[in-house]
XYZ file of N, CA and C in Angstrom:
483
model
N -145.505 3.772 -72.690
C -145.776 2.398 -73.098
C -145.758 2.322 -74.626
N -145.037 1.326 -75.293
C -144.753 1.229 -76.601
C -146.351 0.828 -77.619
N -146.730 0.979 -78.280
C -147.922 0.129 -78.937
C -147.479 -1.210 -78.961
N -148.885 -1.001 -78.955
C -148.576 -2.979 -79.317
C -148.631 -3.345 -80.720
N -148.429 -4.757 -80.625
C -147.876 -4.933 -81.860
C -148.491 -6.398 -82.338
N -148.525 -6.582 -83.694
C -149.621 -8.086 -84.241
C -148.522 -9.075 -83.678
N -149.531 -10.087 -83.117
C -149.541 -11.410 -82.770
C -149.861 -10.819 -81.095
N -149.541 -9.829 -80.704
C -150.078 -9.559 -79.291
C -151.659 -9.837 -79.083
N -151.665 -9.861 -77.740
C -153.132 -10.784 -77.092
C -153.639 -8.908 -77.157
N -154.793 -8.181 -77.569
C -155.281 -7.046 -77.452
C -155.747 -6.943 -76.092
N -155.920 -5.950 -75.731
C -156.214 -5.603 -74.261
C -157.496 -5.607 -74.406
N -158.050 -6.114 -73.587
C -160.013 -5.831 -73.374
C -160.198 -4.349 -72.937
N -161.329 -3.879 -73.338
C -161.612 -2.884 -72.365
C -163.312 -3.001 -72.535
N -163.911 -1.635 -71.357
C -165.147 -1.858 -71.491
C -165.800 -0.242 -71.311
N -166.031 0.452 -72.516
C -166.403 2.140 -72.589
C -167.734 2.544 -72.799
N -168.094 3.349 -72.557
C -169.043 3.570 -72.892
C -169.350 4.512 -74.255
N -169.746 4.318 -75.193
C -170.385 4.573 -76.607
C -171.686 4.757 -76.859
N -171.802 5.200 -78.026
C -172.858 6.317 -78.498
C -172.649 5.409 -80.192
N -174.634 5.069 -80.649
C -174.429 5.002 -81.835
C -175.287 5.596 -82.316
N -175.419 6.891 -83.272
C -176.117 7.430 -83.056
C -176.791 8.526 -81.742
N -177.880 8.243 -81.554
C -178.195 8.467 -80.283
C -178.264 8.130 -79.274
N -177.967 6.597 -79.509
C -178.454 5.428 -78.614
C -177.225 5.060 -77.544
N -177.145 5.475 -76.368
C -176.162 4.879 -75.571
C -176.410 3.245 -75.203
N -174.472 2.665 -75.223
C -174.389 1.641 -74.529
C -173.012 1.554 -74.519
N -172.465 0.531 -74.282
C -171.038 0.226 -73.998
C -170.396 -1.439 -74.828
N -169.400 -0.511 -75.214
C -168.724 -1.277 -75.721
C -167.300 -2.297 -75.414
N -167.512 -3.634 -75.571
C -166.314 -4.580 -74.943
C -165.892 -5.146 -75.496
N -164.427 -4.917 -75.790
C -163.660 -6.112 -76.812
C -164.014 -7.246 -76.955
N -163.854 -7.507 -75.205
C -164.464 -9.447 -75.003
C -165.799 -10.107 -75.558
N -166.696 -9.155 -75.867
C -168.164 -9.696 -76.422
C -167.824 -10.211 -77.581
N -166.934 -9.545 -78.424
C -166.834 -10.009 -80.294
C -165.744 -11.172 -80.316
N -165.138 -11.706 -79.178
C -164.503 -12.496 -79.331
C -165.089 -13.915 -79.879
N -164.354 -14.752 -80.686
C -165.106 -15.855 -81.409
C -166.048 -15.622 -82.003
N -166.564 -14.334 -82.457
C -167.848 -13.571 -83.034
C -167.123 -13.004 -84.486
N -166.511 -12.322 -84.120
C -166.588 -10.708 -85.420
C -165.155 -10.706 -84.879
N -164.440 -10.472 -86.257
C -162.818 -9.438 -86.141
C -163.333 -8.185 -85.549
N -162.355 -6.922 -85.513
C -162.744 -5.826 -84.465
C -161.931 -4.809 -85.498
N -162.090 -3.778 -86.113
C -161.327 -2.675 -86.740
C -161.791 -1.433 -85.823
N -160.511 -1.446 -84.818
C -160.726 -0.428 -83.964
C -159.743 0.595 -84.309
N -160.640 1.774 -84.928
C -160.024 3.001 -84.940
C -159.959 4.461 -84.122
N -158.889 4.351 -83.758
C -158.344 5.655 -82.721
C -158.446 6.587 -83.491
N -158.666 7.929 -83.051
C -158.954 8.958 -83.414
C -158.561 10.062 -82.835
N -157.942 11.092 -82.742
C -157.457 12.049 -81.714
C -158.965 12.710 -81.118
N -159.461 13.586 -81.598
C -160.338 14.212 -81.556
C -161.896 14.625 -82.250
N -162.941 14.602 -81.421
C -164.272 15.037 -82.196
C -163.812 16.715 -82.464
N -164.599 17.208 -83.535
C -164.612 18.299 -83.693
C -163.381 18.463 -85.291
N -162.644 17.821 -84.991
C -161.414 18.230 -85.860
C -161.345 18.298 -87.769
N -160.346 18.831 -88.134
C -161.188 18.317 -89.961
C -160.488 17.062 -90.261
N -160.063 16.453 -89.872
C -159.083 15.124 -90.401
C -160.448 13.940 -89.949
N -160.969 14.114 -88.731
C -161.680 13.503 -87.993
C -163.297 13.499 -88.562
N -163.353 14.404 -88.966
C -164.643 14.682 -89.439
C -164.646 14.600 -90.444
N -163.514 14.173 -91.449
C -163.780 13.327 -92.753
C -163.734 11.614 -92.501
N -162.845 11.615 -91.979
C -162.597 10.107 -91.265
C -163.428 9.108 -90.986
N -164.576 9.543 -89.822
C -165.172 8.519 -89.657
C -166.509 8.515 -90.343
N -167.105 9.699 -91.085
C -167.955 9.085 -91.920
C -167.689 8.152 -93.140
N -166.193 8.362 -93.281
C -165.573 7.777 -94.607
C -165.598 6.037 -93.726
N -165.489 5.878 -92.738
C -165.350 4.192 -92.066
C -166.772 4.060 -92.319
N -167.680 4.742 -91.582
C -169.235 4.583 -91.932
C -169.870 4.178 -93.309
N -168.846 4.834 -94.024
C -169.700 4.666 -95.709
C -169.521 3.388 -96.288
N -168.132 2.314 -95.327
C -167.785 1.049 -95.893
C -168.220 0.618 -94.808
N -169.360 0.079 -93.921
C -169.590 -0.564 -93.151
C -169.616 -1.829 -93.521
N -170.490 -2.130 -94.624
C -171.379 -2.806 -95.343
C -169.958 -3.947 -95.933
N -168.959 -3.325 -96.422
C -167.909 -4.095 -96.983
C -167.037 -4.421 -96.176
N -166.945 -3.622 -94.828
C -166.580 -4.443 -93.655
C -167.160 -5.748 -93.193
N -168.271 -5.707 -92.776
C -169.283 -6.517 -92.323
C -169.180 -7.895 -93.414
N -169.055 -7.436 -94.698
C -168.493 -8.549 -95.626
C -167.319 -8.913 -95.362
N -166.490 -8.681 -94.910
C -165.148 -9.130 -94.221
C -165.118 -9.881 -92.854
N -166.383 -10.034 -92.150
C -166.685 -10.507 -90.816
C -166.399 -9.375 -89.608
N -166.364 -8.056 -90.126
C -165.574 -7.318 -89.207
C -166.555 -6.003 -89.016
N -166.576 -5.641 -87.447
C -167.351 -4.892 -86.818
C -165.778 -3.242 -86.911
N -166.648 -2.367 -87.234
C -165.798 -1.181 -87.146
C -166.295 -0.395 -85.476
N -165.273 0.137 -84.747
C -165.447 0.676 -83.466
C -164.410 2.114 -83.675
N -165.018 3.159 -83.699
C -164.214 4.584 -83.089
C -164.297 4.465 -81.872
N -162.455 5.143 -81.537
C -162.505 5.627 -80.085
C -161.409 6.499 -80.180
N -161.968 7.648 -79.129
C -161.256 9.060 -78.788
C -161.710 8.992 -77.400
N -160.517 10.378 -76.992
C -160.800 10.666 -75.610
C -161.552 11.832 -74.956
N -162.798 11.719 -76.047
C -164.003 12.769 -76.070
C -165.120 11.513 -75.334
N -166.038 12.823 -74.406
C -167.086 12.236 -73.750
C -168.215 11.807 -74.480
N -169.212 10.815 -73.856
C -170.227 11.027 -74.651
C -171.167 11.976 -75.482
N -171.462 13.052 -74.320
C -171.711 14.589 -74.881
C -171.305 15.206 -76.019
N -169.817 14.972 -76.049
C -168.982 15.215 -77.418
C -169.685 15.000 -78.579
N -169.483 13.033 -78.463
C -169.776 12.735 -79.573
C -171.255 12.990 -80.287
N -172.274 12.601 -79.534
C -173.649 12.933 -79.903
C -173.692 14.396 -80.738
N -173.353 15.372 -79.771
C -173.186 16.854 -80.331
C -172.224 16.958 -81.893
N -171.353 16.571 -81.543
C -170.417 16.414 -82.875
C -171.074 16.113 -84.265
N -171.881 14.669 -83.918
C -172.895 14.153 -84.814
C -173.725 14.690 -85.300
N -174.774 15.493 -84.154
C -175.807 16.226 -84.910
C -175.097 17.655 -85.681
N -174.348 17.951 -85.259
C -173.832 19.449 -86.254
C -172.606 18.939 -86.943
N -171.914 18.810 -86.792
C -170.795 18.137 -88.039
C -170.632 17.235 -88.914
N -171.047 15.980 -88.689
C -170.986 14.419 -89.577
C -172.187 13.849 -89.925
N -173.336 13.977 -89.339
C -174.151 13.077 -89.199
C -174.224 11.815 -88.593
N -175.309 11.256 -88.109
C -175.409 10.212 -87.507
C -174.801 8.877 -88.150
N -173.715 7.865 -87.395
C -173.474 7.160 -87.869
C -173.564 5.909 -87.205
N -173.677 5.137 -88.119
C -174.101 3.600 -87.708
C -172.767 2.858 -87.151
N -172.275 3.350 -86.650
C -170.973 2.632 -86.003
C -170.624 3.120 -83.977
N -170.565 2.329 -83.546
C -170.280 2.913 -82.198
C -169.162 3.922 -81.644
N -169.477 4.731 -81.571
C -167.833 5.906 -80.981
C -167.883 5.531 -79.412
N -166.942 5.029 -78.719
C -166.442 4.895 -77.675
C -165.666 6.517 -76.983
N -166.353 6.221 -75.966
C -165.375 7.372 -74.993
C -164.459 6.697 -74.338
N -163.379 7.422 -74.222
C -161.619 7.146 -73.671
C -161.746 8.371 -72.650
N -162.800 8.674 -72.132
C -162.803 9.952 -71.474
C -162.349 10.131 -70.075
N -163.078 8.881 -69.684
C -162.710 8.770 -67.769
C -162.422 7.218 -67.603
N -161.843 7.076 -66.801
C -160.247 7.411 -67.020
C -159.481 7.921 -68.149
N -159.367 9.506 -68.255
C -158.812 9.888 -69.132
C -157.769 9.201 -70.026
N -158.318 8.438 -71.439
C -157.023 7.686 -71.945
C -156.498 6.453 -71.843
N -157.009 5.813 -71.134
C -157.166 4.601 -70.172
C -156.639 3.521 -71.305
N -157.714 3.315 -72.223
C -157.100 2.557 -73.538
C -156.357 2.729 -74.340
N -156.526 3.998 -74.445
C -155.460 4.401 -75.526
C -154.137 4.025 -75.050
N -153.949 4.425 -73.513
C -152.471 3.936 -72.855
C -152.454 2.656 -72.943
N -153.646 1.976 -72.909
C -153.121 -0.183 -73.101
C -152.696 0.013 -74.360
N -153.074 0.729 -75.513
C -152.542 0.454 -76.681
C -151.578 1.017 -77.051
N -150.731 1.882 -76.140
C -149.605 2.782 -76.295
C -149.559 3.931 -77.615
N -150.572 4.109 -77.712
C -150.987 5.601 -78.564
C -151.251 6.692 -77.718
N -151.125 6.772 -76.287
C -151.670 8.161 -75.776
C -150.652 9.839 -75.634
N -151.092 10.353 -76.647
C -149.691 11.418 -76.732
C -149.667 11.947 -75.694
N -148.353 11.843 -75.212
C -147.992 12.886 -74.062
C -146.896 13.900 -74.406
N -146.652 14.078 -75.230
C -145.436 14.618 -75.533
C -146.281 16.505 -76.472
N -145.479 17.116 -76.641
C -146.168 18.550 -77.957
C -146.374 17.480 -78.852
N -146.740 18.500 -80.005
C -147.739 19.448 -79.676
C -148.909 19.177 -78.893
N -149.773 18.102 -78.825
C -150.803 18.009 -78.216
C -151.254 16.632 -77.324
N -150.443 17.061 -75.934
C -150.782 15.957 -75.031
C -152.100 15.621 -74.454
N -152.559 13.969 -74.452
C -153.480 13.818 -73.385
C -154.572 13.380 -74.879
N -154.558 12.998 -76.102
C -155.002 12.743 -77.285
C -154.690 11.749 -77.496
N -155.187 11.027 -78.278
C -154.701 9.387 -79.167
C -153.928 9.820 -79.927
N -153.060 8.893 -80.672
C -152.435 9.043 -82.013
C -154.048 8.744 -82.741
N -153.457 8.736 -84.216
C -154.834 8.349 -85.099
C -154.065 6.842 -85.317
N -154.835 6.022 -85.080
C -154.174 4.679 -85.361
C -155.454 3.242 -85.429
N -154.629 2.472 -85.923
C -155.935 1.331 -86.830
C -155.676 0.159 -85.944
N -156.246 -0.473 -85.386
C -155.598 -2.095 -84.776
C -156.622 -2.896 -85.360
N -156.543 -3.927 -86.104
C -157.775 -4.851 -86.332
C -157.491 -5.997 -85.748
N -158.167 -6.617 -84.610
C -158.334 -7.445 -83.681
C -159.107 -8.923 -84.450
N -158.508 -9.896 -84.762
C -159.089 -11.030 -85.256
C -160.024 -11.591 -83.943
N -160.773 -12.584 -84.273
C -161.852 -13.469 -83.521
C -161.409 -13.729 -82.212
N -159.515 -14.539 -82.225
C -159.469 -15.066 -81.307
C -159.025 -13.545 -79.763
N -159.286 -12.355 -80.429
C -158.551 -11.237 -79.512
C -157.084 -11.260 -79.723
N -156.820 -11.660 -80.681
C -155.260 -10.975 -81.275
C -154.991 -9.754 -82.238
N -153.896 -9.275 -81.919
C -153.926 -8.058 -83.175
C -153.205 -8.447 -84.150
N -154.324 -8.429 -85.228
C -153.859 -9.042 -86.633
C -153.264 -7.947 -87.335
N -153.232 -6.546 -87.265
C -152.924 -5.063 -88.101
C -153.358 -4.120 -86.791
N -151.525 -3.270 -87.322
C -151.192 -2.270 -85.991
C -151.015 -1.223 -86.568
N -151.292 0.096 -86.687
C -150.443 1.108 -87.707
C -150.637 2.120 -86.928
N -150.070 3.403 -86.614
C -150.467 4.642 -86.283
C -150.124 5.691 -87.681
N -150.662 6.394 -87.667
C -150.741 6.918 -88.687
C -150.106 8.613 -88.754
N -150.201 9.378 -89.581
C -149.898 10.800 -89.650
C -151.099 11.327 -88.705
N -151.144 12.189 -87.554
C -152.078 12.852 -87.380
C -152.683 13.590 -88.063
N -152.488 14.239 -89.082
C -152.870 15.314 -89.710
C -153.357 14.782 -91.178
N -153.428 13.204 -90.987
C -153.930 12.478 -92.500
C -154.885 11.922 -92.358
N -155.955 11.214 -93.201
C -157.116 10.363 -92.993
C -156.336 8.873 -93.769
N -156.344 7.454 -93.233
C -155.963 6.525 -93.258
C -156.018 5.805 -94.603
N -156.001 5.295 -95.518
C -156.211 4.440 -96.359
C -156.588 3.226 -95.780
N -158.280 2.498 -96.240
C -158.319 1.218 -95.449
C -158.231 -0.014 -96.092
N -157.110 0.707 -97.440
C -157.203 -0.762 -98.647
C -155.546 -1.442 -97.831
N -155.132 -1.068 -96.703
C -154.393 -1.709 -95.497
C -155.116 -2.986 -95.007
N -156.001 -2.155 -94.333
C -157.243 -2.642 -93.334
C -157.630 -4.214 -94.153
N -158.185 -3.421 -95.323
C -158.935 -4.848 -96.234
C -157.981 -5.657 -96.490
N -156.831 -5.443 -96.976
C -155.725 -6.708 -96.910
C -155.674 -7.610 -96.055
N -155.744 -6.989 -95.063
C -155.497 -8.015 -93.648
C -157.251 -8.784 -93.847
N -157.670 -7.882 -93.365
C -159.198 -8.743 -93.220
C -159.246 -9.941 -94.225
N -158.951 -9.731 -95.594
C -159.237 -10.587 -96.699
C -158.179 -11.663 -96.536
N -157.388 -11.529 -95.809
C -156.485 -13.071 -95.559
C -157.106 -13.649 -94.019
N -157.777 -13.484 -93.728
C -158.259 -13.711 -92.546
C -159.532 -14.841 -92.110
């Protein structure tokens, strides 16, 4: 399945996430008419690209949130993962990490990032979608796996928004 692409209607989904410690679940459809959505894919917990990554989204929450926009990680690591990940690698962060775990990938395939191909099938690409109010995708990018993103992308879009 190809990614999708801006002006497309984003796919809902509904996962379960970890913020911090605190379980709950997360749904596209709640932030609709609420909050834009900067949902970032991630291949893997544990990794070093990853584990600079999302504390670096964490550290601009605040200038997100000034943009009207809620930040969401998601990989196709379990809850277990992430919590564990947190307490020994990154620290606790104020942003929700979603599991893509069961149904293995499930979203990632609505968003046509799920690698199946070498080196490493059954992973996300690393990729950015920022979802405006009405559930459209306003910014689509997949990125280098092996890079951490620039989000002065991200803020462009948001700031015309």
């Amino acid at each position: 399945m190809p990614p999708i692409n801006v002006g497309d209607e984003a796919p809902d989904f509904d996962l379960p996430a970890v913020m911090g410690n605190i379980k709950q679940r997360v749904k596209l459809s709640d932030y609709r008419g609420k909050k834009n959505v900067v949902l970032v894919f991630y291949p893997a917990d544990w990794t070093p690209v990853c584990t600079a990554e999302l504390p670096a989204f964490n550290a601009e929450l605040e200038k997100f949130a000034g943009y009207g926009a809620e930040v969401v990680g998601i990989s196709v690591d379990s809850i277990p993962s992430h919590i564990a990940w947190q307490k020994k690698e990154i620290g606790i962060l104020s942003l929700p990490l979603a599991s893509d775990f069961y149904p293995h990938g499930e979203v990632a395939t609505k968003y046509g990032i799920l690698r199946e191909g070498e080196p490493v099938p059954g992973i996300s690409e690393r990729a950015i979608f920022v979802i405006d109010k009405q559930g459209k995708v306003a910014y689509a990018r997949v990125y280098p796996i092996d890079r951490q993103p620039d989000t002065e992308d991200v803020y462009q879009v948001l700031r015309k928004m």
